[in-house]
CSV table of C-alpha atoms in Angstrom, one decimal:
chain,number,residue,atom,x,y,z
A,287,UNK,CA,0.0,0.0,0.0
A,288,UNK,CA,3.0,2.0,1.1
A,289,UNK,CA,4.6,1.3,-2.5
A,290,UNK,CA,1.1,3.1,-4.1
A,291,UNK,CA,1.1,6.0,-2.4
A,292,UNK,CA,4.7,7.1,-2.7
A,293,UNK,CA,4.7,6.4,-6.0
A,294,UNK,CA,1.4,8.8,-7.0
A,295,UNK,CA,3.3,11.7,-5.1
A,296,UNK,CA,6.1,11.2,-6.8
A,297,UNK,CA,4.6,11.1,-10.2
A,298,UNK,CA,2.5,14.4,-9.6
A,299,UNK,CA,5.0,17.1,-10.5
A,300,UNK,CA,6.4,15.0,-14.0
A,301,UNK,CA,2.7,15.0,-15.1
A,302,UNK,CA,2.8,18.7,-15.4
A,303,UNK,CA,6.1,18.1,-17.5
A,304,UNK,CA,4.5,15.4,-20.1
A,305,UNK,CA,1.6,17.3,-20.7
A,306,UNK,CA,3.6,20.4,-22.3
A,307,UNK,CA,5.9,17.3,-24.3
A,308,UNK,CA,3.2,14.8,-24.9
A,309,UNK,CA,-0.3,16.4,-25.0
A,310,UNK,CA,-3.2,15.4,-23.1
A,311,UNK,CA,-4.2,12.5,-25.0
A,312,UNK,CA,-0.6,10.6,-24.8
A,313,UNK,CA,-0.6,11.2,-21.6
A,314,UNK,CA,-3.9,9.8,-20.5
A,315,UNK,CA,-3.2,6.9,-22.1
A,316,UNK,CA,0.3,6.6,-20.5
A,317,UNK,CA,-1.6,7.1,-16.5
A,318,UNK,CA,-3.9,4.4,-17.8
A,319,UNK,CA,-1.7,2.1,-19.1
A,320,UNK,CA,0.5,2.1,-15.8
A,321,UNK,CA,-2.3,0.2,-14.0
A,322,UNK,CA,-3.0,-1.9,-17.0
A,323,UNK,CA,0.8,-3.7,-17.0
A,324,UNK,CA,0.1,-3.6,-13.3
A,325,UNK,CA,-3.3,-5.5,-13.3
A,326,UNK,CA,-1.7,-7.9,-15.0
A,327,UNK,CA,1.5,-8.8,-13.3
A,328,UNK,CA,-0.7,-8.7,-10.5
A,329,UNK,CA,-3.3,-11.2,-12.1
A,330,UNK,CA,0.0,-13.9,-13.4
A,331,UNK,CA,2.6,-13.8,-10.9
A,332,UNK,CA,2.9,-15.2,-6.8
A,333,UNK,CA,6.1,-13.0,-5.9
A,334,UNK,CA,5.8,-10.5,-3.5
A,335,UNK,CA,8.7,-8.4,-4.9
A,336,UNK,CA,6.6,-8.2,-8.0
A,337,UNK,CA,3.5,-7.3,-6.5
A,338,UNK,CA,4.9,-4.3,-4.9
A,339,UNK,CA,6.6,-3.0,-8.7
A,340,UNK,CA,3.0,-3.5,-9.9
A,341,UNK,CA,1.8,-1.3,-7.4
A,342,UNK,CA,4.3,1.2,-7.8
A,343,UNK,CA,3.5,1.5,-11.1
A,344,UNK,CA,-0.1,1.6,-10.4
A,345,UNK,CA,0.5,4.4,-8.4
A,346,UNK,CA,2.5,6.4,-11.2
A,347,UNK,CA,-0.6,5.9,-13.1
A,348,UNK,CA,-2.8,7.7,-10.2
A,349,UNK,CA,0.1,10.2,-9.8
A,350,UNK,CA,-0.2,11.5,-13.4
A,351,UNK,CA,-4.2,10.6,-13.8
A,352,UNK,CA,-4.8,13.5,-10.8
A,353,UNK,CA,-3.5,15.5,-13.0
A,354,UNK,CA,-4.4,15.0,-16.0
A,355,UNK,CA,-8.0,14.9,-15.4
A,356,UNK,CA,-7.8,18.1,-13.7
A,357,UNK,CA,-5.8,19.6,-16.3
A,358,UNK,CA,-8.6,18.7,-18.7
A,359,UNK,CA,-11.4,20.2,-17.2
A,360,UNK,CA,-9.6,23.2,-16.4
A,361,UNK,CA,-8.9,23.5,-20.2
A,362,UNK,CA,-12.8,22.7,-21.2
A,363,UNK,CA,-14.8,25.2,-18.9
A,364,UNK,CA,-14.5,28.4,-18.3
A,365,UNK,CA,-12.7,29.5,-14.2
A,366,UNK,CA,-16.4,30.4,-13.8
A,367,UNK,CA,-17.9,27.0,-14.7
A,368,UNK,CA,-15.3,24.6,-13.8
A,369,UNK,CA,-17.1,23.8,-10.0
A,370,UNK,CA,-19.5,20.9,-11.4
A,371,UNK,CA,-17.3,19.0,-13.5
A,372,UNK,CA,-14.7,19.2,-10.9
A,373,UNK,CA,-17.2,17.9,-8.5
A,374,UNK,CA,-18.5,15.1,-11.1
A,375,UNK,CA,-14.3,14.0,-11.7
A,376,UNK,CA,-14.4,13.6,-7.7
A,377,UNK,CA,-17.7,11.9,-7.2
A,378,UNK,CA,-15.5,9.0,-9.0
A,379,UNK,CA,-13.4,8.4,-6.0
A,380,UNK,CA,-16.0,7.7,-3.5
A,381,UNK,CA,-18.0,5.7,-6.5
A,382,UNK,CA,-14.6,3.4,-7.1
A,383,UNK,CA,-14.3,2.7,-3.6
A,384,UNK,CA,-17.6,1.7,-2.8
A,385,UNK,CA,-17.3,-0.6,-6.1
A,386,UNK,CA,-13.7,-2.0,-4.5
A,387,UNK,CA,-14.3,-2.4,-1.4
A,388,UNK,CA,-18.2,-4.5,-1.9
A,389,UNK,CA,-16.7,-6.1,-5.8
A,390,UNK,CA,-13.1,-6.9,-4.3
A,391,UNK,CA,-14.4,-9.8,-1.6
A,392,UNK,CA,-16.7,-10.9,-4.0
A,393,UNK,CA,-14.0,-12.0,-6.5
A,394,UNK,CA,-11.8,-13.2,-3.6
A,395,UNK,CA,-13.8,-15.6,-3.0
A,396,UNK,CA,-15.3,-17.1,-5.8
A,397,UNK,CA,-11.8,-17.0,-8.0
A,398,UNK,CA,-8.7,-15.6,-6.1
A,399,UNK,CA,-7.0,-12.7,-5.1
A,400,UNK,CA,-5.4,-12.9,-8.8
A,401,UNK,CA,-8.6,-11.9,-10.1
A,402,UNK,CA,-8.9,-8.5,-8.7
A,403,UNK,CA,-5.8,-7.5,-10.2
A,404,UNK,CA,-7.3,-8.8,-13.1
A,405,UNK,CA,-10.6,-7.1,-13.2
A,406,UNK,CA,-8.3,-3.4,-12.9
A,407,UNK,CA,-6.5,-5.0,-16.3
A,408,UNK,CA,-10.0,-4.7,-18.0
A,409,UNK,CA,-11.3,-1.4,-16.9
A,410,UNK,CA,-8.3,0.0,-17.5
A,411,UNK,CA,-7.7,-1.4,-21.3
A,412,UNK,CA,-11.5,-0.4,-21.5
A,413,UNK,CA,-10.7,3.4,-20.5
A,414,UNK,CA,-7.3,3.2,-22.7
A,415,UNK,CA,-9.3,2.1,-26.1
A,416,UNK,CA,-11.8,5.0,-24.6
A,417,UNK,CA,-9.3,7.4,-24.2
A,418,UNK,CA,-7.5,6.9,-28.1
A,419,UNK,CA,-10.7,7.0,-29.4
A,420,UNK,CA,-13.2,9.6,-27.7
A,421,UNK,CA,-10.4,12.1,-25.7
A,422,UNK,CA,-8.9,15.3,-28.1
A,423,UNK,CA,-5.8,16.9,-28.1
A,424,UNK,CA,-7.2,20.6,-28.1
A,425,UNK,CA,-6.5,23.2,-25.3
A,426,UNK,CA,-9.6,25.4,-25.8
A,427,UNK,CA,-9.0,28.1,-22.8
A,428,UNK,CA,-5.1,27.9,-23.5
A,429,UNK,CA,-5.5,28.5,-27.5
A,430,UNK,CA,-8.4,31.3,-27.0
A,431,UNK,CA,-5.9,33.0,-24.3
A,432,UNK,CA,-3.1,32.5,-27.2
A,433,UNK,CA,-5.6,34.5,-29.6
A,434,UNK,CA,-6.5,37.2,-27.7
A,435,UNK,CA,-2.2,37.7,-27.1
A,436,UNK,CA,-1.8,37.6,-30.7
A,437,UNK,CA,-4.3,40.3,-31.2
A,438,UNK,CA,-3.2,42.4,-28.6
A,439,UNK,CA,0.8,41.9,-30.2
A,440,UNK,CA,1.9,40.6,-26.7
A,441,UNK,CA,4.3,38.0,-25.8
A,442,UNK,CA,3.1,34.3,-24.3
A,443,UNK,CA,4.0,34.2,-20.2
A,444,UNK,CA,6.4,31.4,-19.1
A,445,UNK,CA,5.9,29.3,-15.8
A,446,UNK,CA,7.8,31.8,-13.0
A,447,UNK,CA,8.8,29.5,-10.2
A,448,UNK,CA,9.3,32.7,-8.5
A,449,UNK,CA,5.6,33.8,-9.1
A,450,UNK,CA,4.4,30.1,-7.8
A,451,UNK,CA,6.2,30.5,-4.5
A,452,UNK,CA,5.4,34.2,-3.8
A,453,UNK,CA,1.6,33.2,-4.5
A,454,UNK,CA,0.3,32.7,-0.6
A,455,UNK,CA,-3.2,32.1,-1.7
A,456,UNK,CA,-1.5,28.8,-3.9
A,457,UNK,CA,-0.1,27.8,-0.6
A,458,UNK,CA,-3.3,28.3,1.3
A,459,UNK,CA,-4.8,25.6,-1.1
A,460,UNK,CA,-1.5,23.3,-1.4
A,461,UNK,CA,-1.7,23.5,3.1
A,462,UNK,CA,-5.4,23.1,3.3
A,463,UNK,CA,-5.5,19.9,0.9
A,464,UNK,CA,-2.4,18.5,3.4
A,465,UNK,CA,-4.1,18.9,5.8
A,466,UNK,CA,-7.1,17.5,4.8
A,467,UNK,CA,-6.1,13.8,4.2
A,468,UNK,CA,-4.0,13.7,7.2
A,469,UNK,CA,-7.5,13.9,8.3
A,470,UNK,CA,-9.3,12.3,6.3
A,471,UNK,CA,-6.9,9.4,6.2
A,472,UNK,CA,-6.2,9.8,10.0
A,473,UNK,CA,-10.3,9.2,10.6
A,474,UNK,CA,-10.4,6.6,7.9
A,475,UNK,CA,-7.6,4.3,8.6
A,476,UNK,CA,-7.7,4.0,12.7
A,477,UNK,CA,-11.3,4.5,12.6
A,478,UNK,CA,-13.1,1.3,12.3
A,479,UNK,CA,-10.2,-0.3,14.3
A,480,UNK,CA,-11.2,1.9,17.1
A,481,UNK,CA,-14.7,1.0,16.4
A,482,UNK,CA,-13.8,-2.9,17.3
A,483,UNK,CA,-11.7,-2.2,20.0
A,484,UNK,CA,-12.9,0.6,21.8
A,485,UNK,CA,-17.1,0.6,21.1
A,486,UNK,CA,-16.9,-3.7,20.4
A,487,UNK,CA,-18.5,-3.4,17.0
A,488,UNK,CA,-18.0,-6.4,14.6
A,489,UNK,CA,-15.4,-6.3,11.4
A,490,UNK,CA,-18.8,-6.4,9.1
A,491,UNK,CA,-20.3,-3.6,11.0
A,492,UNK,CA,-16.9,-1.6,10.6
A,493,UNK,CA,-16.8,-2.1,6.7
A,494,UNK,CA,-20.8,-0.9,6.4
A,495,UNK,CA,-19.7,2.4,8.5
A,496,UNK,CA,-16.7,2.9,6.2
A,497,UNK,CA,-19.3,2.2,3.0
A,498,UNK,CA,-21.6,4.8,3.8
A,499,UNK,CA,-19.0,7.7,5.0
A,500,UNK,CA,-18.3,7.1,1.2
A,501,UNK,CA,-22.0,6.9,-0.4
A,502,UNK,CA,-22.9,10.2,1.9
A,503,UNK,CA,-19.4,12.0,0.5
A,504,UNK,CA,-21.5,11.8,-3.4
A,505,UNK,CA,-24.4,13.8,-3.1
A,506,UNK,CA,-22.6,16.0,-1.4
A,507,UNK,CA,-19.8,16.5,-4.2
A,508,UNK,CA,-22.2,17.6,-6.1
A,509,UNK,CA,-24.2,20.0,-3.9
A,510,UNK,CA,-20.9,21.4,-3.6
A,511,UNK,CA,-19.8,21.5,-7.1
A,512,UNK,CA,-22.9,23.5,-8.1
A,513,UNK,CA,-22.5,26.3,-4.9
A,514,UNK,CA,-19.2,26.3,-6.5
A,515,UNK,CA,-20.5,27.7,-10.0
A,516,UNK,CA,-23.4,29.5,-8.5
A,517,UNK,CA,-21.3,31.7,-5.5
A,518,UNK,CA,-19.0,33.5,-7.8
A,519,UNK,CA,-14.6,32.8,-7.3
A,520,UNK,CA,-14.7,35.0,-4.6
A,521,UNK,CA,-16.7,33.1,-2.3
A,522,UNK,CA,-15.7,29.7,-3.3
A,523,UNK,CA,-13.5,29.8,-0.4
A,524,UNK,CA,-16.0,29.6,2.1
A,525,UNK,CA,-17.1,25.7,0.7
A,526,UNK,CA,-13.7,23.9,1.8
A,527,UNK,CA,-13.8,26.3,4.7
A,528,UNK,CA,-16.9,24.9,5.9
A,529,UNK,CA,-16.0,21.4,5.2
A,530,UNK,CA,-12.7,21.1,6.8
A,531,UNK,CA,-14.4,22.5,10.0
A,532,UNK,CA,-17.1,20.3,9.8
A,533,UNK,CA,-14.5,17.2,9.0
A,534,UNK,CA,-12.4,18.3,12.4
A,535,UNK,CA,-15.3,18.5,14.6
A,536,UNK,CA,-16.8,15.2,13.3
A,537,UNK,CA,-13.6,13.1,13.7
A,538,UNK,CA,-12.9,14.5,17.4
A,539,UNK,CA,-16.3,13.6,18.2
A,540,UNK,CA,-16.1,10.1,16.6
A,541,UNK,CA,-12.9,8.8,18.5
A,542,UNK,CA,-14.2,11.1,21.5
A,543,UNK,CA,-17.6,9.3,20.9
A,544,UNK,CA,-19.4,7.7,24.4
A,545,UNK,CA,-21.3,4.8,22.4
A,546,UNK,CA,-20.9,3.0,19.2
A,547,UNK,CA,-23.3,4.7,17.1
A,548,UNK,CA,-22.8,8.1,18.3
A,549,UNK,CA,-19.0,7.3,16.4
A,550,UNK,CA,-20.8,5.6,13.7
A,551,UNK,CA,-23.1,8.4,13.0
A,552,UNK,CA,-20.2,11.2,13.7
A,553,UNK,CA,-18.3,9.1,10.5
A,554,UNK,CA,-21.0,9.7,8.6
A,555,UNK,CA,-21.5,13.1,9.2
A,556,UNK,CA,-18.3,13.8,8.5
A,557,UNK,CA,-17.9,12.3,5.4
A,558,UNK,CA,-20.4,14.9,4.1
A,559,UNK,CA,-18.5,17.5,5.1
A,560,UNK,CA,-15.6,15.8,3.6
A,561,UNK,CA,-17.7,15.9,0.3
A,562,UNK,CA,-17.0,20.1,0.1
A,563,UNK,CA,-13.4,19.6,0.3
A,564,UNK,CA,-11.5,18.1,-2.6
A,565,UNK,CA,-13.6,19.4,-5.5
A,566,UNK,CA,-13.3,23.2,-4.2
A,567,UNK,CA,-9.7,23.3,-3.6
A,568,UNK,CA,-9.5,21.4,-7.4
A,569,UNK,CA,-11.3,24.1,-8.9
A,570,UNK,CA,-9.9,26.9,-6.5
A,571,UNK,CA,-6.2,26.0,-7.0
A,572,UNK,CA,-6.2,27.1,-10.7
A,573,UNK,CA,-7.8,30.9,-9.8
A,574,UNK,CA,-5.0,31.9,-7.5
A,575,UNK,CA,-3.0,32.2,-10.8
A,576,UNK,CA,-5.4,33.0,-13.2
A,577,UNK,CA,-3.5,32.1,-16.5
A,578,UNK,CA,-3.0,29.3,-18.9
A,579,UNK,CA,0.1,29.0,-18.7
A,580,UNK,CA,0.3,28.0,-15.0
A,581,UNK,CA,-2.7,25.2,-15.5
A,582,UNK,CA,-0.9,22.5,-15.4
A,583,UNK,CA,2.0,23.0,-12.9
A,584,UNK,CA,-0.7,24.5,-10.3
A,585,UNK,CA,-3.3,21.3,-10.7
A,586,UNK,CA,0.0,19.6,-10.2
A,587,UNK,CA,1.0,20.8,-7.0
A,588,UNK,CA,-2.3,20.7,-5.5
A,589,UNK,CA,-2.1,16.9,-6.8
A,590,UNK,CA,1.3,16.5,-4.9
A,591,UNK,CA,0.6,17.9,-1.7
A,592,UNK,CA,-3.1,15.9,-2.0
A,593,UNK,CA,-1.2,12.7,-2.3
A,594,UNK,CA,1.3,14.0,0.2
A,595,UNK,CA,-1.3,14.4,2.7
A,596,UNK,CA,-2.4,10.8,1.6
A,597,UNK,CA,1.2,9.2,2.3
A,598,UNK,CA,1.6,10.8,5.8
A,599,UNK,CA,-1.4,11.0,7.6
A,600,UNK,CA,-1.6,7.7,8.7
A,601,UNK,CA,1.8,8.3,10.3
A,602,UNK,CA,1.0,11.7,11.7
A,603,UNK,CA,-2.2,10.2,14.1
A,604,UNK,CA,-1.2,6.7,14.2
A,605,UNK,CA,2.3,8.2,16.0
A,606,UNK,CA,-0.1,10.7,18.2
A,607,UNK,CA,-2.5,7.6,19.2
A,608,UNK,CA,1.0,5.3,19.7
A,609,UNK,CA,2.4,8.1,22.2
A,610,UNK,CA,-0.8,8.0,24.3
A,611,UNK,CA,-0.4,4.4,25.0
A,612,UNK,CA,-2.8,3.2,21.8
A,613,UNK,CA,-5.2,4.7,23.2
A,614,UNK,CA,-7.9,5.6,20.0
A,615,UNK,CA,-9.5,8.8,21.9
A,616,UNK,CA,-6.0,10.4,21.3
A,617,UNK,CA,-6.6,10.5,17.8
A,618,UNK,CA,-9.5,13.2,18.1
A,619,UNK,CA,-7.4,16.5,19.1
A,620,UNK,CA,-5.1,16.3,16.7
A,621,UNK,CA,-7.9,15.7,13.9
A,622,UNK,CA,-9.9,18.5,15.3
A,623,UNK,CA,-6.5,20.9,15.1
A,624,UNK,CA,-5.8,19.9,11.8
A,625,UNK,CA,-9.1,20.2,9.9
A,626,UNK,CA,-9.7,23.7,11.7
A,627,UNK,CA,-6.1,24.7,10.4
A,628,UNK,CA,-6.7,23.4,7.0
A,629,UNK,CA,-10.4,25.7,7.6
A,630,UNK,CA,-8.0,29.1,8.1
A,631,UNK,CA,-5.8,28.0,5.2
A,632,UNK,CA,-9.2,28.4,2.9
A,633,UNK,CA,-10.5,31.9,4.9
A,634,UNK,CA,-6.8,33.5,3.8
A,635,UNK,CA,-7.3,32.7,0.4
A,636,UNK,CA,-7.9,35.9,-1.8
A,637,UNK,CA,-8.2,35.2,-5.7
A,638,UNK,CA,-8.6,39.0,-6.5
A,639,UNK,CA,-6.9,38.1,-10.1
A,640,UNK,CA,-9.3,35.7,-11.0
A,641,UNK,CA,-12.3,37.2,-9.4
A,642,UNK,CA,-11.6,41.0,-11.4
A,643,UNK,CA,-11.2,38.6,-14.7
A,644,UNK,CA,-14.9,37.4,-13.8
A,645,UNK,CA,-16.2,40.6,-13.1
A,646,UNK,CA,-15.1,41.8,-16.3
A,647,UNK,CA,-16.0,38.9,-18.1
A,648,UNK,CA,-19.9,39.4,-16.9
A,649,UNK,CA,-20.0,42.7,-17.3
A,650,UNK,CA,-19.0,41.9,-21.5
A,651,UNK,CA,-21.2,39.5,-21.6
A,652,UNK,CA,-23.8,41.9,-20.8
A,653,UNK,CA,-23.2,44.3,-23.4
């Protein structure tokens, strides 16, 4: 698992490098592909040595799909419109994992582990045939930006790696989405332990609770990703501030919890807040620099530091709860902390660029 997730952070920041040498098609196909060779090493070999290359490069393949998909949207809509497909790319998440986590046992037991691997070997051949035949090459926002350059006799911008650092509403969104899977991923991974150990539910029980904190995170995505397109990019701020709150308070309540379905329905509660989160700061990261140019190495940080988050939350809580004697209550103050810092990370951001460019877009369209 370890082998999956370093390898997606790692991949994040070359994505942004392919897509300017390989265009958006090639290198779709290449994140798919990735999980493709790995489903089927996976599905033909016994070695555990091989196992762990197939998820490495299964996680390259995640790495540089993050971005990728991202980058796309970002390229088809408008910064004003970009809210609902954002949230539609991220409804996939909680959809795969609810298909994983009820399909996976399924084929475990009837064929083998083997055939898991396998089944990822088919959807993902699937998407690649998908992806050569349906996906385009064209870069509609970038190429109309290029136009109205030309017309105006002004010079393309380059990628300033001195404009990306001194950005500090980019870092509120980079911090914000750290802070949100350590978490997420704190609440997610020691949470139905705690639920056997501490409240004596059963492993069945456990799995349902983890289920539905996943089916609740959907309708909630896309709630989100239409407040996103209706409250304007100078407000969008407030969503993921909102969420991350609301994820803090109701992962201290569930390892704080006094019975078993108080921290069963604290989960759940939490995982709708968690539904306002990722698809904001997606569509948020892109309007703290408001140009083309800068599309694909933002969506790529805010890509790294998601799957940074990813890698070392589990560490960050499972050390606190490990320090307090294994004791699964510890878990809740730092959760609560953490999501209420990632909240003030949102309330700093200030996208003035992108929300003047708006303004003066709806005030043309108008005329």
């Amino acid at each position: 698992m370890s082998a999956l997730g370093w390898a997606s952070l790692l991949a994040a920041l070359p994505a942004a490098w392919l897509l300017t040498k390989i265009k958006p098609k090639l290198t779709m196909a290449l994140a798919v592909a990735l999980p493709l060779v790995s489903g089927i090493l996976g599905g033909v070999t016994e070695s555990f040595a091989v196992l762990c290359f197939a998820r490495v490069l299964s996680g390259a393949g995640i790495g540089i799909l993050g971005v990728i998909c991202a980058f796309i949207i970002d390229e088809w809509f408008t910064p004003d419109k970009r809210g609902l497909p954002t949230a539609i790319m991220v409804c996939m998440y909680p959809i795969a994992c609810f298909f994983m986590l009820n399909v996976s046992p399924l084929l475990t037991e009837s064929f083998s582990w083997h055939a898991v691997w396998w089944l990822g070997a088919v959807l993902s051949a699937i998407t690649l045939v998908v992806v050569f035949a349906r996906l385009s090459n064209k870069r509609p926002y970038t190429e109309s930006h290029t136009a109205k350059l030309k017309e105006s006799n002004e010079t393309a911008e380059k990628v300033s790696v001195k404009k990306l650092v001194k950005t500090p509403s980019l870092w509120c969104v980079l911090v914000a989405f750290l802070c949100f899977d350590i978490t997420f991923y704190g609440l997610t991974t020691y949470m139905p332990t705690a639920l056997v150990e501490t409240y004596g539910a059963t492993l069945d029980f456990s799995t349902l609770i983890v289920s539905l904190l996943s089916a609740v995170m959907i309708p909630a995505i896309v709630l989100n990703g239409v407040l996103l397109n209706k409250v304007g990019i100078k407000n969008r701020k407030y969503l993921p501030a909102i969420g991350l709150a609301g994820l803090g308070f109701g992962a201290a309540l569930a390892f704080f919890a006094p019975s078993l379905m108080v921290a069963a329905l604290a989960m759940v509660v939490a995982g709708f807040f968690v539904g306002f989160i990722s698809s904001s700061l997606f569509t948020i990261g892109p309007d703290t620099i408001p140009r083309p140019v800068y599309i694909g190495i933002v969506v790529a940080l805010v890509t790294l530091f998601q799957n940074a988050g990813i890698a070392v939350g589990p560490l960050v809580i499972g050390t606190v709860v490990e320090a307090a004697g294994n004791v699964w209550s510890a878990a809740g103050l730092p959760c609560l902390i953490i999501g209420l810092l990632g909240a003030l990370c949102c309330l700093l951001i200030n996208n003035k660029e992108a929300a003047a460019i708006e303004k003066k877009e709806k005030v043309a369209k108008t005329k």
